[in-house]
PDB file of C-alpha atoms in Angstrom:
ATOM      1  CA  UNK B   1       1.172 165.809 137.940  1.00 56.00           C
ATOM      2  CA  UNK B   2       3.388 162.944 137.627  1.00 71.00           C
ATOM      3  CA  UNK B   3       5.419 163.961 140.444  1.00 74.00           C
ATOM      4  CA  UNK B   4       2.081 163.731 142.755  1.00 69.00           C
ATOM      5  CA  UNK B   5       1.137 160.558 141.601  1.00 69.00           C
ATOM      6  CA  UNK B   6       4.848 159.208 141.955  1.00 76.00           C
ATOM      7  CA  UNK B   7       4.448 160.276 145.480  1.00 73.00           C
ATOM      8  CA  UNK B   8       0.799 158.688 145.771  1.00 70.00           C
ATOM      9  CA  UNK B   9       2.154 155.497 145.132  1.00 72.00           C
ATOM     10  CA  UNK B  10       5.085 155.695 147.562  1.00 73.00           C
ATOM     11  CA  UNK B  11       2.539 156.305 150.143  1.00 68.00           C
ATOM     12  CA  UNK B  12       0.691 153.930 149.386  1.00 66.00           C
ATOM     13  CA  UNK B  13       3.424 151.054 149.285  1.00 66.00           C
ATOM     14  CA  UNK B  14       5.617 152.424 152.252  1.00 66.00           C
ATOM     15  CA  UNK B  15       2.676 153.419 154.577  1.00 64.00           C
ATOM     16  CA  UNK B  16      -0.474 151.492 153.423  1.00 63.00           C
ATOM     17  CA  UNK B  17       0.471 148.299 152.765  1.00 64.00           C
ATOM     18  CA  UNK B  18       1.922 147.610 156.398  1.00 66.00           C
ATOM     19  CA  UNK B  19      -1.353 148.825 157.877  1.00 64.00           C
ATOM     20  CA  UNK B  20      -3.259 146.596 155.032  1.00 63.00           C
ATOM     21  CA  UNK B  21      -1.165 143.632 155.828  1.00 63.00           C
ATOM     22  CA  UNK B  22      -1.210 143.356 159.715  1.00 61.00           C
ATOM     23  CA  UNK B  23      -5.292 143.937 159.606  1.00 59.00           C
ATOM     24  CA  UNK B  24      -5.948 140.793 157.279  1.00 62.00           C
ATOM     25  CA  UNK B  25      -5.275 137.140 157.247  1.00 63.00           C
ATOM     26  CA  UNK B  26      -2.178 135.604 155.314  1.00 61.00           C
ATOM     27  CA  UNK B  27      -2.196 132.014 156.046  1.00 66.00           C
ATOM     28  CA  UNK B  28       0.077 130.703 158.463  1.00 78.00           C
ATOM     29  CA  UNK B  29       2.446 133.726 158.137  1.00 81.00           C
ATOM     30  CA  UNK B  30       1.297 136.021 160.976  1.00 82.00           C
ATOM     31  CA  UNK B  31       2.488 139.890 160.795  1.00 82.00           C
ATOM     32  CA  UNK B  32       1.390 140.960 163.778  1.00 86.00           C
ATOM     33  CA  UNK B  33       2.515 144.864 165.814  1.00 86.00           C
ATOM     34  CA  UNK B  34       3.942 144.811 169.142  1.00 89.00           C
ATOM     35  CA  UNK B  35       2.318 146.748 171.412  1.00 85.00           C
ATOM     36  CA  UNK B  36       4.200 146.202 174.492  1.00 88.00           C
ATOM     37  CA  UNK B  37       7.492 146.673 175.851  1.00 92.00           C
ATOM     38  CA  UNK B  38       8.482 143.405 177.175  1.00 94.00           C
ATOM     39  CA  UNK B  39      11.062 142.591 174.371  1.00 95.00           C
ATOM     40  CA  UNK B  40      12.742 145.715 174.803  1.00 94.00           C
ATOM     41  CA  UNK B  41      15.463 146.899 173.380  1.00 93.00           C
ATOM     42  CA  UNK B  42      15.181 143.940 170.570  1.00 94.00           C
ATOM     43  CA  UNK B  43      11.412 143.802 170.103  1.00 94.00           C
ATOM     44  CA  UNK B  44       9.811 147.973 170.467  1.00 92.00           C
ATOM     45  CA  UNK B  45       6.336 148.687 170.584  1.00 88.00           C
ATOM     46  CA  UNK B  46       7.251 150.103 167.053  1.00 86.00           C
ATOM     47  CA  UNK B  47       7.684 147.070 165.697  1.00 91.00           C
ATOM     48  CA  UNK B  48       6.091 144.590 163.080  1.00 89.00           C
ATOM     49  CA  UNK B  49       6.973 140.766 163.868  1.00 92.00           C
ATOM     50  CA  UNK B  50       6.531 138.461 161.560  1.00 90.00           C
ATOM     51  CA  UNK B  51       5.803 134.495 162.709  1.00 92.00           C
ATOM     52  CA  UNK B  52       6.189 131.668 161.124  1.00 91.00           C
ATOM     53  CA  UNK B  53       4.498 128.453 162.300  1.00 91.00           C
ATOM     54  CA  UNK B  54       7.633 126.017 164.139  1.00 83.00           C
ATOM     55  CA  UNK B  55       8.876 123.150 161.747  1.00 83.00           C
ATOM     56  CA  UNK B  56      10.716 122.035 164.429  1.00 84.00           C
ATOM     57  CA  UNK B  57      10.648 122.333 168.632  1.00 90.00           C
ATOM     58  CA  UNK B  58      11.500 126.124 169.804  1.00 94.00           C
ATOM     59  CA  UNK B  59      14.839 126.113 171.181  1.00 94.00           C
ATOM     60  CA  UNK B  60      16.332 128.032 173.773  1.00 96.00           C
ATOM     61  CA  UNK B  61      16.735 131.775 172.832  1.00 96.00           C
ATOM     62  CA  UNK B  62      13.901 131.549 169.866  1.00 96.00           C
ATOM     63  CA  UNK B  63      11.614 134.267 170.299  1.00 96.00           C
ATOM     64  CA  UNK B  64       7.868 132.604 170.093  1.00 96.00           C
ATOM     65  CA  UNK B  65       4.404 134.094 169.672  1.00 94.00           C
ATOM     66  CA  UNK B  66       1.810 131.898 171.687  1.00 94.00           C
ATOM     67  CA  UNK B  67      -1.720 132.572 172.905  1.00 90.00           C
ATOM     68  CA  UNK B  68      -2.085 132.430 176.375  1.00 86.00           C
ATOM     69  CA  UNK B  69      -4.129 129.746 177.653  1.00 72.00           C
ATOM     70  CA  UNK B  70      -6.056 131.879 180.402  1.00 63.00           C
ATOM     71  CA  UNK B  71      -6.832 134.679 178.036  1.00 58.00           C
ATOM     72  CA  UNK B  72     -10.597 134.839 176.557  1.00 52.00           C
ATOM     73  CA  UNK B  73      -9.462 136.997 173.846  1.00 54.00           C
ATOM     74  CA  UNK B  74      -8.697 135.308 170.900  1.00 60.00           C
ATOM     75  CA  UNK B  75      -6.956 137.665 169.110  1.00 62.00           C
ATOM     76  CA  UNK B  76      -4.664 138.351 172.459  1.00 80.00           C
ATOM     77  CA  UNK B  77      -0.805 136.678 171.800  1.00 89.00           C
ATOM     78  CA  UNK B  78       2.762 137.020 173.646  1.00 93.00           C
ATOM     79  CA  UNK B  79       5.757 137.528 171.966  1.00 94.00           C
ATOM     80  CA  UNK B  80       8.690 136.359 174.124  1.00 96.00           C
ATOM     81  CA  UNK B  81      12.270 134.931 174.275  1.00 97.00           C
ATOM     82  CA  UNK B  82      11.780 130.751 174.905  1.00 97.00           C
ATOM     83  CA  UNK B  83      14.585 130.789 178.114  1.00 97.00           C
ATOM     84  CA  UNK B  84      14.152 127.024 178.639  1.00 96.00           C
ATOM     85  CA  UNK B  85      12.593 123.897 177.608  1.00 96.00           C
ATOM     86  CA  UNK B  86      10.736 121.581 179.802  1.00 95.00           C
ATOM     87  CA  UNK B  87       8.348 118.256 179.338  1.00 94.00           C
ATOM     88  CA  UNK B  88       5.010 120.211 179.421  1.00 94.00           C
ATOM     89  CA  UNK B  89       6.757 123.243 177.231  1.00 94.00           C
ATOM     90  CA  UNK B  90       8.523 126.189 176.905  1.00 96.00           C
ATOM     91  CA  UNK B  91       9.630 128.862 179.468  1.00 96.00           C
ATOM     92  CA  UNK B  92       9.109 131.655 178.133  1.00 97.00           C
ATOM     93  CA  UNK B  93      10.667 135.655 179.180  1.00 97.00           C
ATOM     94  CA  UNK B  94      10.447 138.875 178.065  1.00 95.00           C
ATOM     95  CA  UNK B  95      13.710 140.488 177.414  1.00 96.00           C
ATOM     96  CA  UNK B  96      13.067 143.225 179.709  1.00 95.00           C
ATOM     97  CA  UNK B  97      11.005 141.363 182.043  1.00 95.00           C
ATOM     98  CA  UNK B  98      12.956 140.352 185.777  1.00 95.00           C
ATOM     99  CA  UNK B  99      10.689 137.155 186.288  1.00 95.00           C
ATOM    100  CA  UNK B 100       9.942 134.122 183.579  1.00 95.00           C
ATOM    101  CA  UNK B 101       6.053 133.456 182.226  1.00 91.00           C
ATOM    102  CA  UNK B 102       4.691 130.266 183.480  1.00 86.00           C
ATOM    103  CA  UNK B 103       5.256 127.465 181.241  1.00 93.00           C
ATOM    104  CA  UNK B 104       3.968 127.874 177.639  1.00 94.00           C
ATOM    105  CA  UNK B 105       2.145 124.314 176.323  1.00 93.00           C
ATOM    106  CA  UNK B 106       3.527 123.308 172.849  1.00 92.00           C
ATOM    107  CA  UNK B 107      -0.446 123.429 171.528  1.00 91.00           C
ATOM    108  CA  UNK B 108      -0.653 127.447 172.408  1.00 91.00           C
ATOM    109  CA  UNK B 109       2.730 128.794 170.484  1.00 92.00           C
ATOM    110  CA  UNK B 110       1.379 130.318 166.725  1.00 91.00           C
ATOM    111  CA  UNK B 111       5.033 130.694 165.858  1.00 93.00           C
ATOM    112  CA  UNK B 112       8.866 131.303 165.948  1.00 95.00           C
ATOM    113  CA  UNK B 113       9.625 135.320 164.678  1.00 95.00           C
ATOM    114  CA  UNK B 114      11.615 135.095 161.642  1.00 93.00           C
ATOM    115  CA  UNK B 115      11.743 139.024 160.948  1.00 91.00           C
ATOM    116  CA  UNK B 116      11.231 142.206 162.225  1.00 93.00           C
ATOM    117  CA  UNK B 117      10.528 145.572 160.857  1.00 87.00           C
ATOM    118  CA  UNK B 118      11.352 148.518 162.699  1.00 89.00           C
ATOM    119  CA  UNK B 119       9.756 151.597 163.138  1.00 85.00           C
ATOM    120  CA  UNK B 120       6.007 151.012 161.427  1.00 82.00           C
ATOM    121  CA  UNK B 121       4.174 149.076 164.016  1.00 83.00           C
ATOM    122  CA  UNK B 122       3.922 153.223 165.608  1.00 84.00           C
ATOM    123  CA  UNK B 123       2.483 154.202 162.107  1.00 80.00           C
ATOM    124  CA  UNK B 124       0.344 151.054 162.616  1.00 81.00           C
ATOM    125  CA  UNK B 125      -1.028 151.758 166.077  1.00 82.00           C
ATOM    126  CA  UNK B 126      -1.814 155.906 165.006  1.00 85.00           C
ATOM    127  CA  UNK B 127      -3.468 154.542 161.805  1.00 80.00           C
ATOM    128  CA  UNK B 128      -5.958 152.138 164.269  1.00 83.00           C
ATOM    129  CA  UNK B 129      -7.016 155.608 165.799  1.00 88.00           C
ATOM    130  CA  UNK B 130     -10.146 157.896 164.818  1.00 91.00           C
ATOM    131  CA  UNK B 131      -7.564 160.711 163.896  1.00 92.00           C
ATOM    132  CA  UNK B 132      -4.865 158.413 162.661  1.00 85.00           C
ATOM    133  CA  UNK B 133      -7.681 156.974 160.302  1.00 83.00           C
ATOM    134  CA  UNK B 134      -8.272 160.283 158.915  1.00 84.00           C
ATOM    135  CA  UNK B 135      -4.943 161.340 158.557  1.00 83.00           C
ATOM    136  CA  UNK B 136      -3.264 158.051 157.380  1.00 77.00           C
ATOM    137  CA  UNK B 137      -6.139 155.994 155.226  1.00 77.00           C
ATOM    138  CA  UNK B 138      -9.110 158.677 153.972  1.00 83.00           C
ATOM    139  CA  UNK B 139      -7.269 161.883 153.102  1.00 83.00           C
ATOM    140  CA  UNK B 140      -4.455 159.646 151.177  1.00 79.00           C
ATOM    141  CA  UNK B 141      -7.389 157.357 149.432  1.00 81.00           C
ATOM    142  CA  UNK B 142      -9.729 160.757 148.565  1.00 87.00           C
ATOM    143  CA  UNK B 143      -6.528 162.271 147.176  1.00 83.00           C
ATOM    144  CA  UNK B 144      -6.102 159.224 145.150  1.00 81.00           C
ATOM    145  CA  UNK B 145      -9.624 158.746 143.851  1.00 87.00           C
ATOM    146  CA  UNK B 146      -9.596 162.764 142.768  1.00 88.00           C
ATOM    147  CA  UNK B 147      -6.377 162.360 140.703  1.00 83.00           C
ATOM    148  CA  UNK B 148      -8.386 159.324 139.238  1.00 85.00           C
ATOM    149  CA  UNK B 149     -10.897 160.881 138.569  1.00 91.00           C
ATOM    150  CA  UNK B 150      -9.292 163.814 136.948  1.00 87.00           C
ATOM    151  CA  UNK B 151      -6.929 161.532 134.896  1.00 85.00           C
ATOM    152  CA  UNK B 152     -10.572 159.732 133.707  1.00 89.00           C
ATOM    153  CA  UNK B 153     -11.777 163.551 132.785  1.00 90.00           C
ATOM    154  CA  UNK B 154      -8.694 164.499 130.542  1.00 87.00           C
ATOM    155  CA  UNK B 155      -8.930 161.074 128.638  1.00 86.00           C
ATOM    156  CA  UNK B 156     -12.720 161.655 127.662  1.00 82.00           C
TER     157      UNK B 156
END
């Protein structure tokens, strides 16, 4: 039994908590998945970024999270490498992307990327899915309430 619940709580940190973390708010650190392939091969659709609000002006070769001025959804942001700096803002270009964005006003960038984890922005993405849900957040909980529950049973 202690084996199982060992392993309950390695799920829980290694596979949970990502998906926990990148669905609530944590202040002005943003950990946000990628879900494009515009940064490829340094920034994979597998990916977790994590932003930090700029202390100081982007500089050339930062990669910057901003919010597109001409997109209605709020939640809707672009992580790309800043490829030049000009009076109005930053010039912005996805690694695997031929042509440059237009230019990015200093008012729409959240952040500069400080970190990124590989691999559990896919986990992420599958978890934000009806079957993923199942699979990833309400088996592994109802497992965890039952050996609760039985652990509550053998105290009484």
């Amino acid at each position: 039994m202690k084996t199982i619940d060992t392993l309950v709580k390695v799920f829980i940190l290694l596979i949970l908590l990502p998906i926990f973390i990148t669905s609530i708010p944590t202040g002005p650190l943003h950990i946000m998945t990628v879900s494009g392939n515009s940064m490829e091969p340094v920034i994979t659709a597998n990916d977790i970024v994590v932003i930090i609000p700029a202390i100081t002006q982007p500089a050339v070769g930062d990669i910057i999270t901003y919010r597109p001025h001409f997109q209605s959804d709020e939640g809707a942001s672009i992580t790309h490498r800043v490829v030049g700096v000009v009076e109005e803002g930053y010039i912005t270009k996805g690694d695997a992307n031929e042509l440059p964005d237009g230019i990015v006003a200093p008012r729409d960038v959240i952040g500069i990327m400080v970190l990124k984890i590989p691999f559990i922005g896919a986990l992420v993405h599958f978890a934000r899915t009806p079957v993923g849900f199942l699979t990833v957040v309400l088996f592994p909980s109802i497992i965890l309430i039952i050996i609760e529950i039985r652990e509550i049973i053998r105290l009484l």
